[in-house]
Rosetta silent file (secondary structure, phi, psi, omega in degrees, C-alpha in Angstrom):
SEQUENCE: MAGTSIILGAPIQIGASQPGCIMGPQSLRTAGFVQALTELGWTVTDQGDLSIPPRAPIAHPNKAIHDLAEASAWVELLTERAYAAARDSDLPIFMGGDHLMSAGTIPGVSRRAAELGRPLFVLWLDAHPDLHTLDTTASGNLHGTPMAYACGLADFAPYPPNAHPIDPRNVCMMGIRSVDPAEAARIKETGIEVNDMRAIDETGVMAPLKAFLARVRAAEGILHVSFDVDFLDPSFAPAVGTTVPGGATFREAHLIMETLGDSGLVASLDLVELNPFLDEKGRTAKVLRDFTASLFGRRVLDRMTRSF
SCORE:     score description
SCORE:     0.000 S_00000001
   1 L     0.000  -40.952  178.974  -29.475  -12.060   26.308 S_00000001
   2 L  -130.314 -137.212 -149.800  -31.412   -9.079   26.516 S_00000001
   3 L  -153.545  -97.244 -176.392  -30.828   -6.033   28.382 S_00000001
   4 E  -151.634  142.044  169.966  -30.426   -2.240   28.565 S_00000001
   5 E  -111.858   70.004  155.424  -28.101   -0.015   26.107 S_00000001
   6 L     0.388 -179.797   32.245  -26.376    3.174   25.721 S_00000001
   7 L   -75.827  160.803  173.176  -25.793    5.170   22.216 S_00000001
   8 E  -145.750  141.416  141.136  -23.941    7.703   22.100 S_00000001
   9 E  -116.127  150.685 -158.459  -22.453    9.659   18.998 S_00000001
  10 L  -123.821   51.910 -175.292  -19.087   10.622   17.848 S_00000001
  11 L   -25.431  104.664  144.312  -19.587   12.482   14.885 S_00000001
  12 L  -116.506  173.578  156.753  -15.588   13.126   13.788 S_00000001
  13 L  -158.924   -9.436  160.058  -14.254   13.761   11.038 S_00000001
  14 L   -28.636  -93.036 -151.507  -10.228   15.360   12.167 S_00000001
  15 L   -36.706  -27.947  135.613   -8.631   12.246   12.172 S_00000001
  16 L   -35.656  143.974  163.048   -9.605   11.593    8.179 S_00000001
  17 L  -128.174   37.414 -170.198   -8.784   12.479    5.704 S_00000001
  18 L  -149.993   85.581 -160.657  -11.847   12.357    3.859 S_00000001
  19 L  -144.725 -148.699 -142.504  -14.723   13.790    4.589 S_00000001
  20 L   100.825   60.207 -163.437  -18.210   12.756    5.756 S_00000001
  21 L  -127.177    5.403  164.972  -17.973   10.587    8.959 S_00000001
  22 L   -83.643 -124.802  -37.104  -19.829   14.202   11.429 S_00000001
  23 L   -94.377  -52.716 -172.299  -22.770   12.438    9.280 S_00000001
  24 L    12.371  -76.722  164.682  -22.688    8.764   10.806 S_00000001
  25 L   -54.459  -59.705 -151.630  -24.377    8.764   13.918 S_00000001
  26 H   -99.603    0.963  155.257  -27.699   10.187   12.573 S_00000001
  27 H  -100.451   25.173 -178.279  -27.516    8.031    8.845 S_00000001
  28 H   -92.395  -29.773 -149.450  -27.350    4.605   11.920 S_00000001
  29 H   -91.843  -51.083 -146.812  -30.532    6.813   14.061 S_00000001
  30 H   -50.031  -66.630  -94.714  -32.238    6.878    9.863 S_00000001
  31 H  -131.536 -119.511 -153.874  -31.648    3.414    8.985 S_00000001
  32 L   179.310   15.672 -124.076  -34.114    2.619   11.648 S_00000001
  33 L   -58.962  -65.461  159.905  -30.463    1.631   13.945 S_00000001
  34 L   -40.315  -18.280 -177.362  -32.810    2.063   17.913 S_00000001
  35 H  -105.924  -19.468 -175.796  -35.612    0.667   16.594 S_00000001
  36 H   -71.667   -9.135  175.793  -34.046   -2.379   15.273 S_00000001
  37 H  -107.466  -32.816 -166.741  -32.418   -3.227   19.203 S_00000001
  38 H   -63.162  -41.970  169.533  -35.939   -2.070   21.292 S_00000001
  39 L   -55.079  -19.479  172.735  -37.356   -5.129   19.074 S_00000001
  40 L   -64.191  -17.567 -160.488  -35.403   -6.743   20.137 S_00000001
  41 L    63.630   26.210  175.627  -36.264   -6.585   23.685 S_00000001
  42 L   -99.629  157.731 -171.574  -32.936   -4.452   24.682 S_00000001
  43 E  -125.942  126.310 -151.092  -34.353   -0.796   26.199 S_00000001
  44 L  -133.892  105.014  144.098  -32.176    1.720   24.663 S_00000001
  45 L   -94.080 -179.514 -163.685  -31.670    4.847   25.322 S_00000001
  46 L  -165.911  128.353 -157.697  -29.974    6.927   23.205 S_00000001
  47 L  -123.924   50.617  169.775  -28.477    9.864   24.545 S_00000001
  48 L   103.215  138.097  160.781  -27.123   11.986   21.617 S_00000001
  49 E   -57.865  123.878  164.505  -24.379   13.692   19.681 S_00000001
  50 L   -70.313  136.246  161.294  -21.087   14.858   21.260 S_00000001
  51 L  -155.445  146.618 -173.863  -19.415   18.071   20.613 S_00000001
  52 L  -106.327  145.920  127.298  -15.867   20.140   21.832 S_00000001
  53 L   -22.085  114.070  139.638  -15.672   24.042   21.771 S_00000001
  54 L   -43.011  133.072 -163.736  -13.339   25.250   19.303 S_00000001
  55 L   -92.549 -168.423  165.812  -10.038   24.843   20.359 S_00000001
  56 L  -101.657 -176.377 -177.641   -6.611   27.050   19.612 S_00000001
  57 L  -133.939  161.844 -167.707   -4.629   24.763   17.462 S_00000001
  58 L  -130.985  113.714  153.693   -1.645   22.860   18.884 S_00000001
  59 L   -44.867  163.373  162.431    1.993   21.631   17.087 S_00000001
  60 L  -142.719  165.295  164.281    3.621   19.251   16.976 S_00000001
  61 L   -37.698  -71.522  149.393    6.448   18.307   16.156 S_00000001
  62 L  -100.804  135.362 -113.089    5.703   16.463   13.194 S_00000001
  63 L  -105.559   21.530  173.061    4.110   19.081   11.156 S_00000001
  64 L   -76.159  -41.783  177.811    1.782   16.095    9.064 S_00000001
  65 L  -113.446  136.075  -93.540   -0.246   16.459   11.603 S_00000001
  66 L  -162.436  108.362  139.423   -3.769   18.565   11.299 S_00000001
  67 L    92.006   69.176 -177.384   -6.248   19.303   14.205 S_00000001
  68 H   -66.243  -66.031  161.181   -4.365   18.085   16.974 S_00000001
  69 H   -37.200  -39.824  168.004   -6.371   20.076   19.545 S_00000001
  70 H   -94.322   24.357  170.775   -9.429   18.799   18.752 S_00000001
  71 H   -96.881    1.990  178.601   -8.445   15.115   18.862 S_00000001
  72 H   -70.825  -59.692 -177.183   -6.895   15.924   22.142 S_00000001
  73 H   -36.465  -46.113 -163.646  -10.300   17.333   22.955 S_00000001
  74 H   -90.192  -79.528 -161.936  -12.461   14.106   22.331 S_00000001
  75 H   -20.423  -92.173   41.133  -10.076   11.880   23.960 S_00000001
  76 H   145.874  -82.102 -176.039  -10.419   14.417   27.161 S_00000001
  77 H    -3.350 -103.741 -167.438  -14.183   13.632   25.971 S_00000001
  78 H   -39.407  -62.939 -168.413  -14.867   10.265   25.167 S_00000001
  79 H   -19.809  -54.131 -136.338  -12.867    8.520   28.083 S_00000001
  80 H   -79.911  -23.664  171.314  -15.157   10.771   30.459 S_00000001
  81 H  -103.727  -68.078  168.519  -18.239    9.115   29.006 S_00000001
  82 H    -5.495  -34.490  171.765  -17.827    5.881   27.672 S_00000001
  83 L   -82.782   26.574 -168.049  -16.696    5.022   30.989 S_00000001
  84 L  -148.530  -79.656  153.615  -20.529    6.111   32.583 S_00000001
  85 H    19.224  -87.005 -169.714  -21.868    4.557   29.207 S_00000001
  86 H   -76.045    8.144  158.680  -20.096    1.036   30.129 S_00000001
  87 H   -74.062  -43.367 -141.399  -21.754    2.078   34.533 S_00000001
  88 H  -113.780   12.010 -164.218  -24.458    3.175   33.811 S_00000001
  89 L  -145.495  155.052 -173.635  -25.447    0.373   30.750 S_00000001
  90 L  -101.169   -9.284  176.697  -25.055   -3.428   30.028 S_00000001
  91 E  -166.684  145.697 -159.921  -23.850   -2.741   26.251 S_00000001
  92 L  -164.103  125.253  170.260  -23.010    0.638   25.171 S_00000001
  93 E  -122.008  114.327  128.708  -22.527    1.646   21.613 S_00000001
  94 E   -91.248  122.744 -170.620  -20.610    4.058   20.019 S_00000001
  95 E  -119.158  158.716  156.232  -20.953    5.355   16.300 S_00000001
  96 L  -125.213 -142.480  -29.315  -19.188    7.224   14.759 S_00000001
  97 L   114.395  169.240 -160.598  -17.452    9.211   13.131 S_00000001
  98 L  -100.528 -161.232 -158.222  -14.303    7.936   11.841 S_00000001
  99 H   -75.637  -13.894 -174.414  -11.954    5.778   14.086 S_00000001
 100 H   -50.385  -46.187  153.377  -10.037    8.025   15.748 S_00000001
 101 H   -32.582    5.310  149.120  -13.301    7.630   18.944 S_00000001
 102 H   -77.202  -46.038 -157.325  -11.239    4.760   20.401 S_00000001
 103 H   -55.910   -4.298 -172.818   -8.528    6.709   21.631 S_00000001
 104 H  -111.600  -80.115 -178.627  -11.380    7.658   23.621 S_00000001
 105 H   -55.552  -30.659 -138.297  -14.253    4.576   24.003 S_00000001
 106 H  -111.919  -16.673  143.730  -11.726    2.136   24.605 S_00000001
 107 H   -57.741   -6.909 -163.440   -9.784    4.356   27.744 S_00000001
 108 H  -101.622  -42.663  160.402  -13.164    4.520   28.953 S_00000001
 109 H   -73.524  -44.947  165.938  -14.330    1.024   29.450 S_00000001
 110 H   -75.827   -5.102  150.722  -10.851    0.043   30.681 S_00000001
 111 H   -74.923   -9.117 -154.597  -11.162    1.715   33.153 S_00000001
 112 H   -89.330  -26.717 -147.321  -14.914    0.680   34.038 S_00000001
 113 H   -70.402  -33.255  179.463  -13.512   -3.173   33.311 S_00000001
 114 H   -48.023  -46.439 -143.026  -10.133   -1.864   36.621 S_00000001
 115 H   -91.947   -7.184  164.813  -12.501   -0.303   38.530 S_00000001
 116 H   -95.453  -18.148  137.974  -14.276   -3.933   38.238 S_00000001
 117 L    75.799   52.593 -166.337  -11.313   -5.422   38.931 S_00000001
 118 L  -148.173  141.609  127.521  -11.805   -7.467   35.447 S_00000001
 119 L   -37.415  105.081  149.880   -9.455   -7.420   32.104 S_00000001
 120 E   -23.722  161.578   82.987  -10.096   -5.468   29.093 S_00000001
 121 E   -85.883  146.548  154.560   -9.836   -7.613   25.458 S_00000001
 122 E  -127.526  148.337  171.911  -10.397   -6.076   22.315 S_00000001
 123 E  -120.896  118.602  158.891  -11.529   -7.560   18.809 S_00000001
 124 E   -62.376  113.040  174.687  -10.174   -5.231   15.856 S_00000001
 125 E  -118.429  109.474 -158.627  -12.352   -5.746   13.628 S_00000001
 126 L  -177.210  141.130 -177.427  -10.776   -3.218   10.821 S_00000001
 127 L   -93.963   29.316  164.862   -8.049   -3.658    7.342 S_00000001
 128 L  -150.326  135.079  118.367   -5.883   -1.409    9.114 S_00000001
 129 L    -2.779  -19.752 -153.939   -4.009   -2.034   12.615 S_00000001
 130 L    23.342   21.301 -160.784   -3.998    1.858   13.893 S_00000001
 131 L   -81.345    5.511 -173.926   -0.938    1.322   15.413 S_00000001
 132 L   -46.211  174.004   95.037    0.609    4.905   14.019 S_00000001
 133 L   -84.433  172.142 -164.930    2.210    7.057   16.526 S_00000001
 134 L   -69.044   -4.080  137.655    1.733   10.777   16.598 S_00000001
 135 L   -18.283  -78.116 -159.047    5.801   10.086   15.211 S_00000001
 136 L   -59.831  -76.814 -177.560    5.227    7.346   13.014 S_00000001
 137 L   -13.317   84.182  166.744    1.716    9.186   11.249 S_00000001
 138 L   -68.211  -64.040 -178.751    3.177   10.177    7.554 S_00000001
 139 L   -71.593  -12.055 -179.225   -0.264   11.519    6.560 S_00000001
 140 L    67.430  107.526 -164.343   -1.353   12.657   10.128 S_00000001
 141 L  -173.601   56.625  167.627   -4.295   11.195    9.434 S_00000001
 142 H    27.090  -89.862  162.866   -5.367   11.086   12.819 S_00000001
 143 H   -53.786    5.073  166.496   -7.921    7.815   12.683 S_00000001
 144 H  -113.150   26.225 -145.293   -3.992    5.831   12.438 S_00000001
 145 L  -148.100  -33.183 -179.571   -3.023    6.465   16.076 S_00000001
 146 L   -98.901   19.604  139.848   -5.714    4.876   18.574 S_00000001
 147 L   -63.613 -125.460  -50.788   -4.079    1.041   19.062 S_00000001
 148 L   -85.493  -45.913 -168.118   -0.823    2.391   19.608 S_00000001
 149 L   -28.921  -57.263 -147.649   -2.834    5.032   22.345 S_00000001
 150 L   -74.872  -57.228 -168.351   -5.042    2.763   24.008 S_00000001
 151 L   -56.026  -20.048 -175.982   -2.278   -0.068   24.251 S_00000001
 152 L    78.932   54.048 -179.430    0.067    2.786   26.257 S_00000001
 153 L  -129.315   36.029  176.483    2.954    2.489   23.753 S_00000001
 154 L  -145.406  178.575  141.388    4.175    6.420   23.095 S_00000001
 155 L  -138.611   96.479  150.113    3.903    9.128   24.571 S_00000001
 156 L  -151.198  140.389  167.951    0.790   11.537   23.228 S_00000001
 157 L   -61.918   83.914   83.677    1.422   14.181   24.169 S_00000001
 158 L  -102.372   -5.331 -165.125   -0.554   16.906   23.931 S_00000001
 159 L   -76.093  151.021 -160.382   -3.842   13.877   24.118 S_00000001
 160 L   -79.693  169.287 -157.682   -4.273   13.554   27.913 S_00000001
 161 L   -97.851  147.232  -75.538   -2.716   10.625   29.543 S_00000001
 162 L  -135.765   76.243  166.453   -3.769    7.321   29.006 S_00000001
 163 L   -35.069 -106.479 -164.784   -4.854    5.926   32.894 S_00000001
 164 L   -44.796  124.616  123.120   -5.937    2.156   31.661 S_00000001
 165 L   -78.822   71.278  155.117   -3.333    1.101   29.017 S_00000001
 166 L    -4.708  111.282  179.293   -4.896   -2.197   27.429 S_00000001
 167 L   -81.209  137.345  168.644   -2.211   -4.972   27.663 S_00000001
 168 H   -43.574  -49.898  119.892   -1.497   -5.633   23.789 S_00000001
 169 H    30.745  -81.329  124.577   -1.619   -8.729   24.569 S_00000001
 170 H   -39.458  -13.371  167.444   -5.310   -8.527   25.113 S_00000001
 171 E  -104.905  154.932  177.249   -6.002   -7.591   21.777 S_00000001
 172 E   -88.875  155.733  139.976   -7.565   -9.378   18.304 S_00000001
 173 E  -122.226  137.782  159.208   -7.136   -7.706   15.357 S_00000001
 174 E  -153.635  173.458 -168.804   -8.539   -9.587   12.641 S_00000001
 175 E    75.064   45.202  158.149   -9.161   -8.757    8.359 S_00000001
 176 E   -89.935 -162.100 -166.649   -6.385   -6.574    8.280 S_00000001
 177 L  -156.068  -18.321 -135.841   -5.000   -6.000    5.368 S_00000001
 178 L  -161.406   90.790  167.298   -3.461   -2.630    4.738 S_00000001
 179 L   -65.980   73.058 -164.913   -0.083   -2.254    6.475 S_00000001
 180 L  -110.490  146.014 -171.150    2.299    0.337    6.883 S_00000001
 181 H  -107.258   19.638  155.285    5.626   -0.638    8.677 S_00000001
 182 H   -85.840    5.715  168.027    6.566    0.901   11.070 S_00000001
 183 H   -77.955  -22.472  166.516    2.653   -0.664   12.592 S_00000001
 184 H   -76.194  -51.152  148.802    4.225   -3.733   11.240 S_00000001
 185 H   -19.013 -116.333 -176.498    7.378   -2.722   13.855 S_00000001
 186 H    12.378 -100.015 -159.855    4.476   -2.356   16.473 S_00000001
 187 H   -42.360  -19.366  166.292    2.697   -5.854   16.061 S_00000001
 188 H   -86.147  -30.473 -171.443    6.099   -7.670   16.456 S_00000001
 189 H   -80.993   -5.247 -139.587    7.544   -6.072   19.500 S_00000001
 190 L   -86.505  -17.667 -151.800    3.864   -5.872   20.951 S_00000001
 191 L    54.405   24.411  160.135    3.044   -9.731   20.152 S_00000001
 192 L   -74.332  129.305 -178.642   -0.748   -8.999   19.275 S_00000001
 193 L   -65.486  144.282 -171.212   -2.180  -11.164   17.861 S_00000001
 194 L  -158.427   97.120 -130.294   -3.263  -10.330   13.651 S_00000001
 195 E  -110.253  112.882 -175.798   -5.296  -13.051   12.383 S_00000001
 196 E   -66.574 -152.702 -175.006   -4.867  -10.519    8.164 S_00000001
 197 H  -113.980   38.695  173.448   -7.320  -11.607    6.068 S_00000001
 198 H  -114.555  -12.331  164.964   -5.363  -14.857    3.955 S_00000001
 199 H   -53.106 -100.733  156.476   -4.880  -16.031    7.991 S_00000001
 200 H   117.891 -172.571  124.752   -8.607  -16.395    6.877 S_00000001
 201 H    -6.010  -73.588 -154.170   -8.364  -17.164    3.375 S_00000001
 202 H   -73.684  -60.520 -178.631   -6.835  -20.652    5.695 S_00000001
 203 H   -86.912  -33.144 -133.627   -9.128  -21.206    8.906 S_00000001
 204 L    97.014  151.844  167.355  -12.276  -19.520    8.087 S_00000001
 205 L  -114.447   12.769  150.503  -12.848  -16.325   10.955 S_00000001
 206 L  -115.558   13.659  153.931  -14.109  -18.510   14.043 S_00000001
 207 H   -33.952  -60.651 -153.631  -10.860  -21.149   14.381 S_00000001
 208 H   -86.739  -10.973  178.377   -8.911  -17.605   15.791 S_00000001
 209 H   -96.895    1.763  168.926  -12.565  -16.012   17.174 S_00000001
 210 H   -73.819  -47.583 -165.656  -13.364  -19.363   18.967 S_00000001
 211 H   -75.470  -34.870  114.401  -10.022  -19.047   20.306 S_00000001
 212 L    -3.492  -69.325 -178.435  -10.192  -15.707   21.109 S_00000001
 213 L   -83.082  -57.480 -173.430  -13.719  -15.535   22.873 S_00000001
 214 L   -70.986    5.252  152.616  -11.595  -18.637   25.273 S_00000001
 215 L   -95.072  -37.581  166.282   -9.281  -16.516   26.486 S_00000001
 216 L  -102.750   28.264  113.970  -10.999  -13.850   27.872 S_00000001
 217 L   -51.279  -77.776 -179.780  -13.787  -16.541   29.366 S_00000001
 218 L   -47.134   56.311 -107.913  -10.489  -17.941   30.894 S_00000001
 219 L   106.716   -8.749  161.970   -9.708  -14.646   32.445 S_00000001
 220 L    39.194   39.883  167.187  -12.914  -14.400   33.217 S_00000001
 221 L   -36.693  172.891 -123.713  -12.854  -10.832   30.673 S_00000001
 222 E  -170.685   71.242 -143.795  -14.085   -7.972   29.665 S_00000001
 223 E  -104.596  156.534 -147.282  -14.312   -7.954   25.540 S_00000001
 224 E  -139.806  100.800 -173.745  -14.525   -4.596   23.905 S_00000001
 225 E  -130.296  104.629  159.044  -15.307   -5.227   19.837 S_00000001
 226 E   -67.775  103.911  177.425  -14.051   -2.536   17.418 S_00000001
 227 E  -122.330  100.403  158.332  -15.787   -2.169   14.473 S_00000001
 228 L   -82.512  178.432 -162.879  -14.887   -0.583   11.318 S_00000001
 229 H   -79.685  -73.294  162.833  -16.698   -0.161    8.113 S_00000001
 230 H    20.888  -56.941 -136.359  -13.131   -0.797    6.483 S_00000001
 231 H   -68.474  -19.839 -171.272  -13.064   -4.220    8.056 S_00000001
 232 E  -108.791  170.170  174.035  -15.988   -5.847    4.926 S_00000001
 233 L   -90.501  165.028 -142.545  -15.231   -5.604    1.334 S_00000001
 234 L   -83.793  -42.805 -129.155  -16.437   -2.112   -0.228 S_00000001
 235 L   -65.793   63.021  -11.936  -17.945   -3.945   -2.820 S_00000001
 236 L    18.903  -57.646  154.936  -21.286   -4.501   -0.332 S_00000001
 237 L   -72.950   27.180 -153.242  -20.133   -1.782    2.270 S_00000001
 238 L   -67.276   53.953 -156.277  -18.853    1.472    0.142 S_00000001
 239 L  -149.143   82.902 -158.399  -19.661    3.654    2.803 S_00000001
 240 L   166.374  132.858 -174.551  -15.872    4.163    3.838 S_00000001
 241 L   -84.926  -36.358 -178.706  -12.788    7.017    3.088 S_00000001
 242 L  -130.056   78.806 -160.882  -10.783    4.286    2.868 S_00000001
 243 L   -91.556  171.151  177.645  -11.685    0.945    1.569 S_00000001
 244 L  -160.827  100.387  149.614   -8.895   -1.704    0.923 S_00000001
 245 L   -30.225  159.341  163.767  -10.607   -4.590   -1.403 S_00000001
 246 L    74.927   23.260  153.019  -10.953   -7.924   -0.607 S_00000001
 247 L   -70.111 -142.624 -163.901  -12.365   -7.759    2.833 S_00000001
 248 E  -128.143  176.296 -108.735  -14.313   -9.899    4.389 S_00000001
 249 L   -74.577  149.795  159.527  -17.400  -11.582    3.518 S_00000001
 250 H   -57.497  -46.934 -165.927  -21.495   -9.937    4.477 S_00000001
 251 H   -76.738  -38.144  120.347  -21.510  -13.509    5.831 S_00000001
 252 H     8.690  -76.576 -145.384  -18.263  -13.069    7.705 S_00000001
 253 H   -93.607  -57.116 -174.718  -19.475  -10.882    9.335 S_00000001
 254 H   -60.244  -12.996 -146.862  -22.602  -11.395   10.684 S_00000001
 255 H   -93.873  -53.120 -171.636  -21.176  -14.753   11.087 S_00000001
 256 H   -39.306  -80.196 -166.741  -18.147  -12.959   13.614 S_00000001
 257 H  -114.649   65.016  152.462  -20.852  -11.270   15.194 S_00000001
 258 H  -105.720  -10.979  169.735  -23.494  -13.312   15.933 S_00000001
 259 H   -52.159  -19.724 -151.314  -20.910  -15.773   17.268 S_00000001
 260 L   -94.396  -26.000  170.694  -19.679  -12.848   19.666 S_00000001
 261 L   -17.177  -65.643 -172.116  -23.476  -12.489   20.282 S_00000001
 262 L   -86.035  -11.147  144.664  -23.813  -15.956   21.807 S_00000001
 263 L   -46.149  -77.137 -140.390  -20.376  -15.165   24.304 S_00000001
 264 L    70.858   16.819  166.018  -22.701  -12.958   26.307 S_00000001
 265 L  -108.645   23.446 -159.068  -19.034  -11.532   26.756 S_00000001
 266 E   -99.726  123.079 -156.387  -19.166   -8.039   24.490 S_00000001
 267 E  -112.187  -23.201  179.427  -20.028   -5.616   27.213 S_00000001
 268 E  -132.206  163.322 -164.052  -19.093   -2.392   24.643 S_00000001
 269 E  -163.674  138.717  171.728  -18.984   -1.601   20.570 S_00000001
 270 E  -124.457  147.981 -164.328  -17.602    0.946   18.640 S_00000001
 271 E  -112.465  146.743  163.124  -19.208    0.811   15.093 S_00000001
 272 L  -143.825 -177.129  136.825  -16.891    4.195   13.362 S_00000001
 273 L   125.775  -17.696 -164.682  -15.049    4.704    9.707 S_00000001
 274 L   -63.676  162.518  162.126  -19.770    5.320    7.730 S_00000001
 275 L  -141.395  121.753  152.843  -19.463    8.023    5.529 S_00000001
 276 L   -54.090  -26.770 -150.293  -23.157    8.533    4.346 S_00000001
 277 L   -88.696  -22.189 -169.336  -21.470   10.570    1.972 S_00000001
 278 L  -142.856   48.330 -145.209  -20.133    8.074   -0.630 S_00000001
 279 L  -140.182  160.028 -151.875  -22.936    5.700    0.883 S_00000001
 280 L  -117.840   -4.227 -160.699  -25.294    3.747   -2.395 S_00000001
 281 L   132.731   45.229 -159.483  -29.077    4.707   -0.730 S_00000001
 282 L    67.993   -1.508 -129.933  -28.212    3.967    2.660 S_00000001
 283 L   -88.962   24.400 -165.670  -27.044    0.247    2.234 S_00000001
 284 L  -139.009  -37.970  167.795  -24.377    0.186    4.137 S_00000001
 285 H   -50.864  -62.386  127.736  -25.782    2.682    7.170 S_00000001
 286 H   -21.233  -55.794  153.308  -28.618   -1.115    7.193 S_00000001
 287 H   -70.021  -14.364  136.657  -25.725   -3.295    7.045 S_00000001
 288 H   -61.551  -65.015 -140.064  -24.529   -2.185   10.374 S_00000001
 289 H   -49.834  -15.803 -164.097  -27.387   -1.391   11.177 S_00000001
 290 H   -83.203  -92.442 -124.205  -28.097   -5.550   10.518 S_00000001
 291 L  -112.378   28.909  152.987  -24.748   -6.627   12.002 S_00000001
 292 L  -140.613  -13.058  137.188  -24.939   -5.118   15.371 S_00000001
 293 H   -15.856  -43.280 -176.129  -28.739   -6.394   15.548 S_00000001
 294 H   -85.219  -11.322  148.466  -26.733   -9.797   15.303 S_00000001
 295 H  -131.011   43.466  173.015  -25.134   -9.396   18.144 S_00000001
 296 L  -115.233   12.866 -162.133  -27.688   -7.606   20.285 S_00000001
 297 L    55.548   73.318  157.372  -29.465  -12.140   19.216 S_00000001
 298 L  -124.748  153.074 -161.058  -31.376  -11.291   16.408 S_00000001
 299 L  -127.777  160.017  135.398  -30.873  -14.823   14.110 S_00000001
 300 L   -24.126  -55.909  174.324  -31.316  -15.844   10.823 S_00000001
 301 L   -46.496  -84.545 -114.703  -35.227  -17.710   11.949 S_00000001
 302 L   -64.035    4.652  166.463  -36.046  -13.821   13.327 S_00000001
 303 L   -97.920  135.530  152.799  -36.161  -12.234    9.854 S_00000001
 304 L   -73.295  133.931  162.342  -38.593  -11.966    7.935 S_00000001
 305 L   -96.647  151.553 -152.635  -38.186  -12.441    4.010 S_00000001
 306 L  -133.615  109.863  175.415  -39.048   -9.510    2.124 S_00000001
 307 L   -88.086 -161.044 -144.958  -40.311   -9.054   -1.397 S_00000001
 308 L  -174.757    0.000    0.000  -39.246   -6.311   -3.462 S_00000001
């Protein structure tokens, strides 16, 4: 399965209320992220961390919104760089930073999918659907908006126009367990597939995942995976500012990533909301490293037993 992967860091923390995500990409590198993938035979090019210059503030009728000018700049930059990474490698990885990042990465890889004449599908692993618009966010934290923007569900000016919105019916959300009323209404309106934690408790992770992958394969689609740390239960992955109890277990998450790797359908990956300031001796960064290695081909028999 080994191929090429470009790694891009997007140290964004303007979309969230809890500082610390800016350190996420470097924390993953310190945890041996690149080495874990190269040991699996992948050719990895780490292009470092992106940055934006200072911006003059932009006002919005929703007074709760903050850092709107910076958010717009990040979306524009990431759309271009994600497109290039998807064009130039087999499975690029975008390391955040908060989930605002996906408002750039998804349109970028969607542009590449359109160029190839194939539909883009998104597996959204998150406690939250992030379906707020600029008008409906009460917190003003723009990491709650990327999926609405990626699907073209509202006017997001001054964000750049989204030239390649994805079909909401091509989205599968798993692990959802915190939804605001405006987001619930948007889920109902769009028909986005949502597998909340109750559904996972009832059916397990494999039934909805296999059904979604079958749809991707039947459509000859390209799959983007967006992995938020709060998809996981905070008992073993505490380094996130939006902890919601009752998340995916360690083994459920590994199974999902292993199954995605087996499918051969994944063409790009987001890793977001890692906040090392809230971690315990790098514990969550190491978990994300190992989950990513599972997606990239590592299996149980490849793991050596360690004595402590």
